[in-house]
Amino acid sequence: MLRFSPLAWAKLEYFCHRGDTEIGGFGVSKPNDLLAIEDFATLKQRTTAVSVVFDDAAVGDYFEAQVDAGRTPEQFARIWLHTHPGNCPQPSMTDELTFDRVFGNASWAVMFILARGGERYCRLRFNTGPGGAMVVPVEIDYAMPFAGSDHDGWRAEFNRNVHEEPVIVRGFANGSRRVEDPLDAFGEYNDALEPLLDADLFDFDFDECEVL
Amino acid sequence: MKILFINNDGGGFADHIEVSEGTTVQALFAQRIAHGKPEDYLIRVNRQPVARDQKLQDGDRLTITPTKIEGAFAA
């Protein structure tokens, strides 16, 4: 089970609803309980209503700072957290590709997705022995110690790290239109954005989403 | 000589390691992240991006971190 401290969860929810875009970060865990998240750490990132990309140099800076703080990579770089618009937390093809490419060589990793509607998805992957993956439950653990909220600090961190960009809608001479993600997070799967042409993003029909 | 090596692959690592004099960044990457493609990582020495043929010096801090960590919603 993945457990969040109430403070870490509150901060994640704050970031999820602070703007109109996806956001992401890492869970920072207790040294002796790696699936117990004490803090939600964000870093400089570009975001749109449908995607989020971390700044590469900021990831390097984050690793350096966490190591300087005395933490090991298992504590700060294995639990990847991000949000989705609407109600569907199911991972996209982009999410799966990132989870495989970035975290597939670590001995274990977690992909956690929080949808703005409140649904959650969490998968633990382990690469030791025969390897494997499983969807795991999530809870907010009120038995973990926690301080009060820090809206001023969270707002400053959000403004410092989250750089929002609009989704691009291109019109063509033949009357057709195309939605493009300026972060190019969809790559060859950009056609997945096509349904957004006919729907407001946050009214988009997520009924086909099956939450595991 | 000793350098501080930081990376997230395998069990994750943030510790001092012994390397031979004249070891290049590229050689250590190949040794430590044999399965990885250099283009999937940001490789920095003492917090600065470096050329792959740069030779490591005693006391250097080599940080290898993943690039293009991106998520998107499932349409």
mmCIF file of C-alpha atoms in Angstrom:
data_model
loop_
_atom_site.group_PDB
_atom_site.id
_atom_site.type_symbol
_atom_site.label_atom_id
_atom_site.label_comp_id
_atom_site.label_asym_id
_atom_site.label_seq_id
_atom_site.Cartn_x
_atom_site.Cartn_y
_atom_site.Cartn_z
ATOM 1 C CA MET A 1 0.000 0.000 0.000
ATOM 2 C CA LEU A 2 1.172 3.527 -0.807
ATOM 3 C CA ARG A 3 0.609 5.883 2.102
ATOM 4 C CA PHE A 4 0.597 9.663 2.075
ATOM 5 C CA SER A 5 1.070 11.819 5.117
ATOM 6 C CA PRO A 6 -1.885 14.192 5.415
ATOM 7 C CA LEU A 7 0.445 17.099 4.689
ATOM 8 C CA ALA A 8 1.882 15.522 1.534
ATOM 9 C CA TRP A 9 -1.617 14.691 0.345
ATOM 10 C CA ALA A 10 -2.883 18.197 1.055
ATOM 11 C CA LYS A 11 -0.014 19.691 -0.898
ATOM 12 C CA LEU A 12 -0.636 17.382 -3.859
ATOM 13 C CA GLU A 13 -4.327 18.299 -3.854
ATOM 14 C CA TYR A 14 -3.439 21.988 -3.603
ATOM 15 C CA PHE A 15 -1.157 21.758 -6.639
ATOM 16 C CA CYS A 16 -3.726 19.680 -8.535
ATOM 17 C CA HIS A 17 -6.379 22.364 -8.138
ATOM 18 C CA ARG A 18 -4.252 25.507 -8.038
ATOM 19 C CA GLY A 19 -4.152 25.839 -11.830
ATOM 20 C CA ASP A 20 -5.917 24.459 -14.870
ATOM 21 C CA THR A 21 -3.135 22.163 -15.993
ATOM 22 C CA GLU A 22 -1.586 18.870 -15.145
ATOM 23 C CA ILE A 23 1.227 19.062 -12.612
ATOM 24 C CA GLY A 24 3.786 16.555 -11.385
ATOM 25 C CA GLY A 25 6.477 15.835 -8.865
ATOM 26 C CA PHE A 26 8.048 13.178 -6.705
ATOM 27 C CA GLY A 27 7.055 11.614 -3.431
ATOM 28 C CA VAL A 28 9.699 11.902 -0.733
ATOM 29 C CA SER A 29 9.608 8.895 1.554
ATOM 30 C CA LYS A 30 10.641 7.939 5.015
ATOM 31 C CA PRO A 31 14.062 6.212 5.021
ATOM 32 C CA ASN A 32 12.752 3.112 6.737
ATOM 33 C CA ASP A 33 9.388 2.981 4.961
ATOM 34 C CA LEU A 34 9.810 3.803 1.285
ATOM 35 C CA LEU A 35 6.099 3.591 0.451
ATOM 36 C CA ALA A 36 5.210 6.158 3.103
ATOM 37 C CA ILE A 37 5.307 9.621 1.504
ATOM 38 C CA GLU A 38 6.224 12.438 3.847
ATOM 39 C CA ASP A 39 6.398 15.213 1.269
ATOM 40 C CA PHE A 40 5.337 16.044 -2.263
ATOM 41 C CA ALA A 41 8.286 17.681 -4.017
ATOM 42 C CA THR A 42 7.832 19.710 -7.169
ATOM 43 C CA LEU A 43 10.415 20.997 -9.573
ATOM 44 C CA LYS A 44 10.423 23.374 -12.511
ATOM 45 C CA GLN A 45 8.045 22.061 -15.162
ATOM 46 C CA ARG A 46 6.123 23.083 -18.269
ATOM 47 C CA THR A 47 2.460 22.199 -18.155
ATOM 48 C CA THR A 48 -0.639 22.291 -20.298
ATOM 49 C CA ALA A 49 -4.199 21.195 -19.680
ATOM 50 C CA VAL A 50 -3.250 17.783 -21.076
ATOM 51 C CA SER A 51 0.438 17.253 -20.267
ATOM 52 C CA VAL A 52 3.388 17.981 -18.012
ATOM 53 C CA VAL A 53 7.127 17.818 -18.694
ATOM 54 C CA PHE A 54 9.803 18.291 -16.057
ATOM 55 C CA ASP A 55 12.727 20.563 -16.852
ATOM 56 C CA ASP A 56 15.776 18.327 -17.314
ATOM 57 C CA ALA A 57 18.184 20.619 -15.481
ATOM 58 C CA ALA A 58 15.690 20.987 -12.648
ATOM 59 C CA VAL A 59 15.637 17.205 -12.263
ATOM 60 C CA GLY A 60 19.429 17.285 -11.925
ATOM 61 C CA ASP A 61 19.212 20.118 -9.394
ATOM 62 C CA TYR A 62 16.534 18.203 -7.477
ATOM 63 C CA PHE A 63 18.713 15.095 -7.224
ATOM 64 C CA GLU A 64 21.685 17.176 -6.075
ATOM 65 C CA ALA A 65 19.649 18.993 -3.429
ATOM 66 C CA GLN A 66 18.070 15.813 -2.098
ATOM 67 C CA VAL A 67 21.431 14.074 -1.829
ATOM 68 C CA ASP A 68 22.837 17.150 -0.081
ATOM 69 C CA ALA A 69 19.941 16.830 2.362
ATOM 70 C CA GLY A 70 21.134 13.330 3.183
ATOM 71 C CA ARG A 71 18.533 11.339 1.273
ATOM 72 C CA THR A 72 19.080 8.391 -1.041
ATOM 73 C CA PRO A 73 17.531 8.125 -4.526
ATOM 74 C CA GLU A 74 15.172 5.428 -3.226
ATOM 75 C CA GLN A 75 13.674 8.036 -0.921
ATOM 76 C CA PHE A 76 13.148 10.838 -3.413
ATOM 77 C CA ALA A 77 13.187 9.590 -7.008
ATOM 78 C CA ARG A 78 11.092 6.433 -7.172
ATOM 79 C CA ILE A 79 7.549 7.651 -6.662
ATOM 80 C CA TRP A 80 6.458 9.670 -9.669
ATOM 81 C CA LEU A 81 3.263 11.624 -9.007
ATOM 82 C CA HIS A 82 1.239 13.561 -11.525
ATOM 83 C CA THR A 83 -2.292 14.708 -12.151
ATOM 84 C CA HIS A 84 -4.816 14.342 -14.956
ATOM 85 C CA PRO A 85 -7.652 16.650 -15.949
ATOM 86 C CA GLY A 86 -11.224 15.365 -15.612
ATOM 87 C CA ASN A 87 -12.030 12.206 -13.742
ATOM 88 C CA CYS A 88 -9.828 9.620 -15.366
ATOM 89 C CA PRO A 89 -6.589 8.646 -13.640
ATOM 90 C CA GLN A 90 -5.769 5.824 -16.059
ATOM 91 C CA PRO A 91 -2.225 6.160 -17.431
ATOM 92 C CA SER A 92 -1.886 7.319 -21.002
ATOM 93 C CA MET A 93 0.514 5.898 -23.566
ATOM 94 C CA THR A 94 2.834 8.810 -22.752
ATOM 95 C CA ASP A 95 2.690 7.918 -19.056
ATOM 96 C CA GLU A 96 3.490 4.286 -19.808
ATOM 97 C CA LEU A 97 6.405 5.200 -22.061
ATOM 98 C CA THR A 98 7.860 7.494 -19.414
ATOM 99 C CA PHE A 99 7.384 4.940 -16.664
ATOM 100 C CA ASP A 100 9.199 2.360 -18.745
ATOM 101 C CA ARG A 101 12.003 4.564 -20.079
ATOM 102 C CA VAL A 102 12.733 6.579 -16.950
ATOM 103 C CA PHE A 103 11.897 4.164 -14.170
ATOM 104 C CA GLY A 104 12.268 0.801 -15.899
ATOM 105 C CA ASN A 105 15.891 0.412 -14.868
ATOM 106 C CA ALA A 106 15.351 1.195 -11.204
ATOM 107 C CA SER A 107 14.900 -1.746 -8.867
ATOM 108 C CA TRP A 108 11.393 -0.515 -8.116
ATOM 109 C CA ALA A 109 9.209 2.498 -8.850
ATOM 110 C CA VAL A 110 5.669 3.777 -8.435
ATOM 111 C CA MET A 111 3.483 5.661 -10.893
ATOM 112 C CA PHE A 112 0.695 7.496 -9.114
ATOM 113 C CA ILE A 113 -1.922 9.564 -10.917
ATOM 114 C CA LEU A 114 -4.501 11.798 -9.287
ATOM 115 C CA ALA A 115 -7.407 12.900 -11.471
ATOM 116 C CA ARG A 116 -8.902 16.291 -10.729
ATOM 117 C CA GLY A 117 -12.190 14.551 -10.048
ATOM 118 C CA GLY A 118 -10.576 12.673 -7.165
ATOM 119 C CA GLU A 119 -9.995 9.225 -8.677
ATOM 120 C CA ARG A 120 -6.537 7.732 -8.182
ATOM 121 C CA TYR A 121 -4.361 5.210 -9.932
ATOM 122 C CA CYS A 122 -1.249 3.682 -8.399
ATOM 123 C CA ARG A 123 1.019 1.001 -9.817
ATOM 124 C CA LEU A 124 4.108 -0.463 -8.204
ATOM 125 C CA ARG A 125 6.681 -1.912 -10.542
ATOM 126 C CA PHE A 126 9.648 -3.953 -9.395
ATOM 127 C CA ASN A 127 12.490 -5.042 -11.601
ATOM 128 C CA THR A 128 14.401 -7.404 -9.364
ATOM 129 C CA GLY A 129 14.125 -11.169 -9.794
ATOM 130 C CA PRO A 130 11.474 -12.042 -12.351
ATOM 131 C CA GLY A 131 10.078 -8.523 -12.091
ATOM 132 C CA GLY A 132 6.439 -7.573 -12.107
ATOM 133 C CA ALA A 133 3.907 -4.867 -11.464
ATOM 134 C CA MET A 134 0.722 -4.491 -9.511
ATOM 135 C CA VAL A 135 -1.927 -1.880 -8.891
ATOM 136 C CA VAL A 136 -1.701 -1.016 -5.220
ATOM 137 C CA PRO A 137 -4.143 0.714 -2.899
ATOM 138 C CA VAL A 138 -3.517 4.201 -1.605
ATOM 139 C CA GLU A 139 -4.367 5.718 1.722
ATOM 140 C CA ILE A 140 -3.852 8.941 3.584
ATOM 141 C CA ASP A 141 -2.283 7.875 6.834
ATOM 142 C CA TYR A 142 -3.421 10.112 9.644
ATOM 143 C CA ALA A 143 -1.171 8.190 12.023
ATOM 144 C CA MET A 144 1.844 9.804 10.370
ATOM 145 C CA PRO A 145 2.916 13.053 12.006
ATOM 146 C CA PHE A 146 1.932 16.151 10.050
ATOM 147 C CA ALA A 147 2.081 19.906 10.347
ATOM 148 C CA GLY A 148 -0.444 22.470 9.228
ATOM 149 C CA SER A 149 -0.903 23.618 5.666
ATOM 150 C CA ASP A 150 1.416 26.208 4.167
ATOM 151 C CA HIS A 151 -0.627 27.945 1.491
ATOM 152 C CA ASP A 152 1.772 30.878 1.182
ATOM 153 C CA GLY A 153 4.739 28.565 0.707
ATOM 154 C CA TRP A 154 2.847 26.248 -1.654
ATOM 155 C CA ARG A 155 1.623 29.194 -3.720
ATOM 156 C CA ALA A 156 5.173 30.521 -4.029
ATOM 157 C CA GLU A 157 6.432 27.055 -4.992
ATOM 158 C CA PHE A 158 3.649 26.670 -7.549
ATOM 159 C CA ASN A 159 4.394 30.056 -9.106
ATOM 160 C CA ARG A 160 8.106 29.293 -9.150
ATOM 161 C CA ASN A 161 7.902 25.813 -10.638
ATOM 162 C CA VAL A 162 4.738 25.469 -12.700
ATOM 163 C CA HIS A 163 4.884 27.194 -16.076
ATOM 164 C CA GLU A 164 1.576 26.891 -17.854
ATOM 165 C CA GLU A 165 1.202 26.935 -21.630
ATOM 166 C CA PRO A 166 -1.971 26.822 -23.717
ATOM 167 C CA VAL A 167 -2.872 23.889 -25.909
ATOM 168 C CA ILE A 168 -2.581 24.876 -29.582
ATOM 169 C CA VAL A 169 -5.531 24.601 -31.958
ATOM 170 C CA ARG A 170 -4.463 25.010 -35.574
ATOM 171 C CA GLY A 171 -6.884 25.822 -38.350
ATOM 172 C CA PHE A 172 -6.160 24.830 -41.929
ATOM 173 C CA ALA A 173 -7.265 26.297 -45.261
ATOM 174 C CA ASN A 174 -9.488 23.300 -45.964
ATOM 175 C CA GLY A 175 -11.437 24.042 -42.803
ATOM 176 C CA SER A 176 -9.989 21.240 -40.731
ATOM 177 C CA ARG A 177 -8.510 21.851 -37.326
ATOM 178 C CA ARG A 178 -5.900 20.078 -35.283
ATOM 179 C CA VAL A 179 -5.111 20.159 -31.566
ATOM 180 C CA GLU A 180 -1.434 20.097 -30.658
ATOM 181 C CA ASP A 181 0.308 19.830 -27.355
ATOM 182 C CA PRO A 182 3.088 22.472 -27.259
ATOM 183 C CA LEU A 183 5.116 20.174 -25.003
ATOM 184 C CA ASP A 184 4.886 17.416 -27.628
ATOM 185 C CA ALA A 185 4.209 14.948 -24.837
ATOM 186 C CA PHE A 186 1.942 12.947 -27.134
ATOM 187 C CA GLY A 187 4.505 12.550 -29.918
ATOM 188 C CA GLU A 188 3.185 10.130 -32.518
ATOM 189 C CA TYR A 189 0.000 9.762 -30.458
ATOM 190 C CA ASN A 190 -1.031 13.376 -31.032
ATOM 191 C CA ASP A 191 -4.227 12.179 -32.733
ATOM 192 C CA ALA A 192 -5.401 11.213 -29.254
ATOM 193 C CA LEU A 193 -6.128 14.912 -28.779
ATOM 194 C CA GLU A 194 -8.580 15.037 -31.663
ATOM 195 C CA PRO A 195 -11.730 14.555 -29.528
ATOM 196 C CA LEU A 196 -10.887 17.796 -27.744
ATOM 197 C CA LEU A 197 -11.836 19.699 -30.892
ATOM 198 C CA ASP A 198 -15.468 19.016 -30.201
ATOM 199 C CA ALA A 199 -15.537 19.327 -26.443
ATOM 200 C CA ASP A 200 -14.425 21.653 -23.760
ATOM 201 C CA LEU A 201 -11.586 19.863 -22.049
ATOM 202 C CA PHE A 202 -13.137 19.759 -18.633
ATOM 203 C CA ASP A 203 -16.502 18.705 -20.014
ATOM 204 C CA PHE A 204 -14.803 16.001 -22.003
ATOM 205 C CA ASP A 205 -16.549 12.655 -21.797
ATOM 206 C CA PHE A 206 -14.411 10.398 -19.639
ATOM 207 C CA ASP A 207 -17.109 7.737 -19.319
ATOM 208 C CA GLU A 208 -15.016 5.213 -21.182
ATOM 209 C CA CYS A 209 -12.337 5.428 -18.525
ATOM 210 C CA GLU A 210 -12.232 2.243 -16.511
ATOM 211 C CA VAL A 211 -10.684 2.791 -13.126
ATOM 212 C CA LEU A 212 -8.927 -0.383 -12.002
ATOM 213 C CA MET B 1 40.831 8.650 -6.976
ATOM 214 C CA LYS B 2 37.348 9.094 -5.562
ATOM 215 C CA ILE B 3 34.298 10.794 -6.986
ATOM 216 C CA LEU B 4 30.742 11.225 -5.737
ATOM 217 C CA PHE B 5 28.406 9.321 -8.044
ATOM 218 C CA ILE B 6 24.648 9.927 -8.085
ATOM 219 C CA ASN B 7 22.122 8.023 -10.168
ATOM 220 C CA ASN B 8 18.721 6.383 -9.843
ATOM 221 C CA ASP B 9 19.129 3.158 -11.790
ATOM 222 C CA GLY B 10 19.284 -0.232 -10.136
ATOM 223 C CA GLY B 11 19.118 0.198 -6.401
ATOM 224 C CA GLY B 12 19.882 3.900 -6.747
ATOM 225 C CA PHE B 13 23.203 5.340 -5.766
ATOM 226 C CA ALA B 14 24.587 8.420 -4.076
ATOM 227 C CA ASP B 15 27.989 7.582 -2.712
ATOM 228 C CA HIS B 16 31.704 7.913 -3.252
ATOM 229 C CA ILE B 17 33.258 5.450 -5.645
ATOM 230 C CA GLU B 18 36.809 4.695 -6.642
ATOM 231 C CA VAL B 19 37.678 5.299 -10.304
ATOM 232 C CA SER B 20 40.917 5.008 -12.214
ATOM 233 C CA GLU B 21 42.909 8.064 -13.255
ATOM 234 C CA GLY B 22 41.919 9.154 -16.740
ATOM 235 C CA THR B 23 38.436 7.646 -16.634
ATOM 236 C CA THR B 24 36.098 9.576 -18.918
ATOM 237 C CA VAL B 25 32.471 10.387 -18.295
ATOM 238 C CA GLN B 26 31.509 8.160 -21.216
ATOM 239 C CA ALA B 27 33.493 5.210 -19.869
ATOM 240 C CA LEU B 28 31.957 5.444 -16.434
ATOM 241 C CA PHE B 29 28.471 5.789 -17.916
ATOM 242 C CA ALA B 30 29.000 2.633 -19.968
ATOM 243 C CA GLN B 31 30.321 0.821 -16.940
ATOM 244 C CA ARG B 32 27.592 1.862 -14.520
ATOM 245 C CA ILE B 33 24.552 2.214 -16.794
ATOM 246 C CA ALA B 34 25.306 -0.428 -19.362
ATOM 247 C CA HIS B 35 21.683 -0.777 -20.501
ATOM 248 C CA GLY B 36 21.087 2.977 -20.807
ATOM 249 C CA LYS B 37 21.199 5.296 -23.784
ATOM 250 C CA PRO B 38 23.173 8.484 -23.062
ATOM 251 C CA GLU B 39 20.504 10.563 -24.809
ATOM 252 C CA ASP B 40 18.012 9.520 -22.141
ATOM 253 C CA TYR B 41 20.099 11.102 -19.398
ATOM 254 C CA LEU B 42 21.442 14.451 -18.316
ATOM 255 C CA ILE B 43 25.050 13.903 -17.326
ATOM 256 C CA ARG B 44 26.641 16.592 -15.193
ATOM 257 C CA VAL B 45 29.955 16.969 -13.422
ATOM 258 C CA ASN B 46 29.999 19.385 -10.520
ATOM 259 C CA ARG B 47 26.502 20.515 -11.558
ATOM 260 C CA GLN B 48 27.550 21.427 -15.108
ATOM 261 C CA PRO B 49 26.775 19.551 -18.336
ATOM 262 C CA VAL B 50 29.963 18.091 -19.791
ATOM 263 C CA ALA B 51 31.296 16.507 -22.956
ATOM 264 C CA ARG B 52 31.321 12.741 -22.901
ATOM 265 C CA ASP B 53 35.093 12.577 -23.297
ATOM 266 C CA GLN B 54 35.779 14.745 -20.265
ATOM 267 C CA LYS B 55 38.148 13.051 -17.848
ATOM 268 C CA LEU B 56 36.987 12.804 -14.271
ATOM 269 C CA GLN B 57 39.082 14.409 -11.548
ATOM 270 C CA ASP B 58 39.514 13.464 -7.929
ATOM 271 C CA GLY B 59 36.645 14.886 -5.878
ATOM 272 C CA ASP B 60 34.307 15.351 -8.842
ATOM 273 C CA ARG B 61 30.591 14.916 -8.415
ATOM 274 C CA LEU B 62 29.029 12.991 -11.313
ATOM 275 C CA THR B 63 25.238 13.147 -11.492
ATOM 276 C CA ILE B 64 23.292 11.112 -14.039
ATOM 277 C CA THR B 65 19.587 11.883 -14.105
ATOM 278 C CA PRO B 66 16.762 10.940 -16.475
ATOM 279 C CA THR B 67 15.510 13.389 -19.086
ATOM 280 C CA LYS B 68 12.075 14.048 -20.532
ATOM 281 C CA ILE B 69 10.003 12.971 -17.574
ATOM 282 C CA GLU B 70 6.589 13.666 -19.039
ATOM 283 C CA GLY B 71 3.008 12.736 -18.423
ATOM 284 C CA ALA B 72 -0.190 13.231 -20.362
ATOM 285 C CA PHE B 73 -3.835 12.509 -19.931
ATOM 286 C CA ALA B 74 -5.416 9.434 -21.481
ATOM 287 C CA ALA B 75 -7.799 10.608 -24.184
#
